[in-house]
Coordinates of C-alpha atoms in Angstrom, one line a residue:
Q1 CA 18.6 -0.5 -44.7
T2 CA 18.5 -0.3 -41.0
S3 CA 15.6 -0.7 -38.7
V4 CA 12.5 1.4 -39.3
Y5 CA 10.3 3.2 -36.8
I6 CA 6.7 3.8 -37.8
A7 CA 4.4 6.3 -36.0
D8 CA 1.1 7.9 -36.6
R9 CA 1.3 11.6 -35.8
T10 CA -2.3 12.6 -36.5
I11 CA -3.2 14.0 -33.1
E12 CA 0.0 16.1 -33.0
N13 CA -0.8 17.5 -36.4
K14 CA -4.3 18.6 -35.3
G15 CA -6.2 15.8 -37.1
I16 CA -4.1 15.8 -40.3
Q17 CA -2.9 12.3 -40.8
E18 CA 0.8 11.8 -41.0
I19 CA 2.5 8.4 -40.8
K20 CA 6.1 8.9 -40.2
T21 CA 8.8 6.3 -41.0
S22 CA 12.4 6.8 -40.1
S23 CA 15.6 5.0 -39.4
D24 CA 16.0 7.4 -36.4
K25 CA 14.2 6.4 -33.2
I26 CA 10.8 8.0 -32.9
P27 CA 9.2 8.0 -29.4
E28 CA 6.0 5.9 -29.2
A29 CA 6.6 4.2 -32.5
F30 CA 6.4 0.7 -33.8
L31 CA 9.9 -0.8 -34.5
L32 CA 10.4 -2.9 -37.5
G33 CA 13.8 -4.4 -36.7
N34 CA 16.0 -5.2 -39.7
P35 CA 19.1 -7.1 -38.6
P36 CA 19.8 -8.5 -42.1
S37 CA 19.6 -4.9 -43.5
L38 CA 17.2 -6.1 -46.1
D39 CA 16.1 -3.5 -48.6
I40 CA 12.4 -2.9 -47.7
L41 CA 9.6 -0.7 -48.8
V42 CA 7.0 0.9 -46.6
N43 CA 3.8 1.9 -48.3
V44 CA 2.0 4.6 -46.2
H45 CA -1.8 4.5 -46.7
N46 CA -3.9 7.6 -46.9
K47 CA -7.6 8.3 -47.5
N48 CA -7.0 7.9 -51.2
S49 CA -5.2 4.5 -51.1
F50 CA -8.4 2.4 -51.2
T51 CA -11.6 3.9 -52.4
E52 CA -15.0 2.9 -53.6
G53 CA -16.3 5.8 -55.8
E54 CA -15.4 8.9 -53.8
D55 CA -15.5 7.1 -50.5
S56 CA -12.4 6.1 -48.6
L57 CA -12.5 2.5 -47.5
S58 CA -11.4 1.2 -44.0
Q59 CA -7.7 0.5 -44.0
C60 CA -4.6 0.2 -41.9
E61 CA -1.7 2.7 -41.6
C62 CA 0.8 1.0 -43.9
A63 CA 2.3 -2.0 -45.6
A64 CA 5.9 -3.1 -45.6
Y65 CA 7.6 -5.8 -47.7
P66 CA 11.0 -6.7 -49.2
N67 CA 12.0 -4.5 -52.2
A68 CA 13.1 -7.6 -54.1
A69 CA 9.9 -9.5 -53.1
T70 CA 9.2 -13.0 -54.5
E71 CA 6.1 -15.2 -54.6
T72 CA 6.9 -16.4 -51.0
S73 CA 8.1 -13.1 -49.4
W74 CA 6.6 -11.8 -46.2
F75 CA 4.0 -9.0 -46.4
L76 CA 3.4 -6.8 -43.3
L77 CA 0.3 -4.7 -42.5
L78 CA 0.4 -2.4 -39.5
E79 CA -2.4 -0.6 -37.7
L80 CA -1.4 1.7 -34.8
K81 CA -3.7 2.6 -31.9
Y82 CA -2.7 5.2 -29.4
C83 CA -5.6 5.4 -26.9
H84 CA -5.4 9.2 -26.5
D85 CA -8.9 9.2 -25.0
E86 CA -8.7 7.8 -21.5
N87 CA -12.3 6.6 -21.9
K88 CA -11.3 4.3 -24.7
T89 CA -9.4 1.2 -23.6
R90 CA -6.9 -0.6 -25.7
S91 CA -9.2 -3.7 -25.8
S92 CA -12.0 -1.6 -27.3
N93 CA -9.6 -0.5 -30.1
L94 CA -8.6 -4.0 -31.0
P95 CA -11.8 -5.1 -32.9
K96 CA -11.5 -2.0 -35.1
A97 CA -7.7 -2.6 -35.7
K98 CA -8.4 -6.2 -36.6
K99 CA -11.2 -5.1 -39.0
Q100 CA -8.9 -2.6 -40.7
L101 CA -6.0 -5.1 -41.0
L102 CA -8.2 -7.8 -42.5
A103 CA -9.9 -5.3 -44.9
T104 CA -6.6 -4.0 -46.1
H105 CA -5.3 -7.5 -46.6
G106 CA -8.3 -8.2 -48.7
Y107 CA -7.7 -5.2 -51.0
Y108 CA -4.1 -6.3 -51.7
K109 CA -5.2 -9.9 -52.2
A110 CA -8.0 -8.9 -54.6
K111 CA -5.5 -6.9 -56.7
G112 CA -3.2 -9.9 -56.9
I113 CA -0.4 -8.2 -55.1
I114 CA -0.2 -10.9 -52.5
S115 CA -1.4 -14.5 -52.4
K116 CA -1.7 -17.3 -49.9
Q117 CA 1.9 -18.2 -50.7
N118 CA 3.0 -14.9 -49.0
T119 CA 3.0 -15.1 -45.2
S120 CA 1.0 -12.0 -44.3
Y121 CA 1.8 -10.5 -40.9
L122 CA -1.1 -8.3 -39.6
I123 CA 0.0 -6.4 -36.6
A124 CA -2.0 -4.1 -34.3
G125 CA 0.5 -1.9 -32.4
F126 CA -0.3 0.1 -29.3
P127 CA 2.9 2.1 -28.9
K128 CA 1.9 3.9 -25.7
I129 CA 1.2 0.6 -23.9
T130 CA 3.4 -2.3 -22.9
V131 CA 2.2 -5.5 -24.6
P132 CA 1.1 -8.2 -24.3
F133 CA -2.2 -7.6 -22.7
R134 CA -5.3 -9.8 -22.3
N135 CA -7.8 -9.8 -25.1
Q136 CA -10.8 -11.8 -26.3
I137 CA -10.5 -10.9 -30.0
L138 CA -7.3 -12.8 -30.9
T139 CA -8.1 -16.2 -29.3
P140 CA -5.9 -19.2 -30.1
K141 CA -8.6 -20.5 -32.3
V142 CA -8.9 -17.3 -34.4
V143 CA -5.1 -17.1 -34.7
S144 CA -4.7 -20.7 -35.8
E145 CA -7.6 -20.5 -38.3
L146 CA -6.2 -17.4 -39.9
K147 CA -2.8 -19.0 -40.3
R148 CA -4.3 -22.3 -41.6
D149 CA -6.9 -20.7 -44.0
E150 CA -5.2 -17.5 -45.2
N151 CA -1.4 -17.8 -44.2
I152 CA -2.0 -14.8 -41.9
V153 CA 0.0 -14.3 -38.7
I154 CA -2.0 -11.8 -36.6
R155 CA -0.4 -10.3 -33.5
I156 CA -0.6 -7.5 -31.1
A157 CA 3.0 -6.1 -30.9
N158 CA 5.0 -2.9 -30.8
S159 CA 7.9 -4.4 -32.6
C160 CA 9.1 -7.3 -34.8
Q161 CA 12.3 -8.4 -36.5
I162 CA 12.9 -9.3 -40.1
V163 CA 14.7 -12.7 -40.3
D164 CA 15.0 -12.8 -44.0
K165 CA 12.8 -12.2 -47.1
N166 CA 10.4 -14.9 -46.1
K167 CA 10.1 -14.6 -42.4
I168 CA 9.4 -12.1 -39.5
E169 CA 9.6 -13.0 -35.9
F170 CA 8.3 -11.5 -32.7

């Protein structure tokens, strides 16, 4: 499988959420590079993916992982923020993205789908903006504690590359 482009087309679809994944380049999309052509799956989340009663829970856009996953395979969660409203800055969207990513990670962990053995990559993407940018949410202390305590690599990025079934790099 070749590289995958992931985009949220909610605004263009007049409020109807559509997460599009394609091996064809999509403008303003997150790029999941796949040089080893690993067979990967992308789970697109919708309002029914994680619920409590009839209420939809806070969640990120999608999860991706190797199709032939093992106990130590990587697991990627992606939240995309587009900042369509000029009054909302990218830094004001980051706390919400972080919350959505960590909540979704918790759902997968609670169901036993992933464990601390899986390196989890939680990525907040801002496809309309060149990264990196300054932020106060992902301090070096927060980043190192998440890695040490939960085996979570959290980043702001608009792309990453699959190295193999156990590693992703930025």
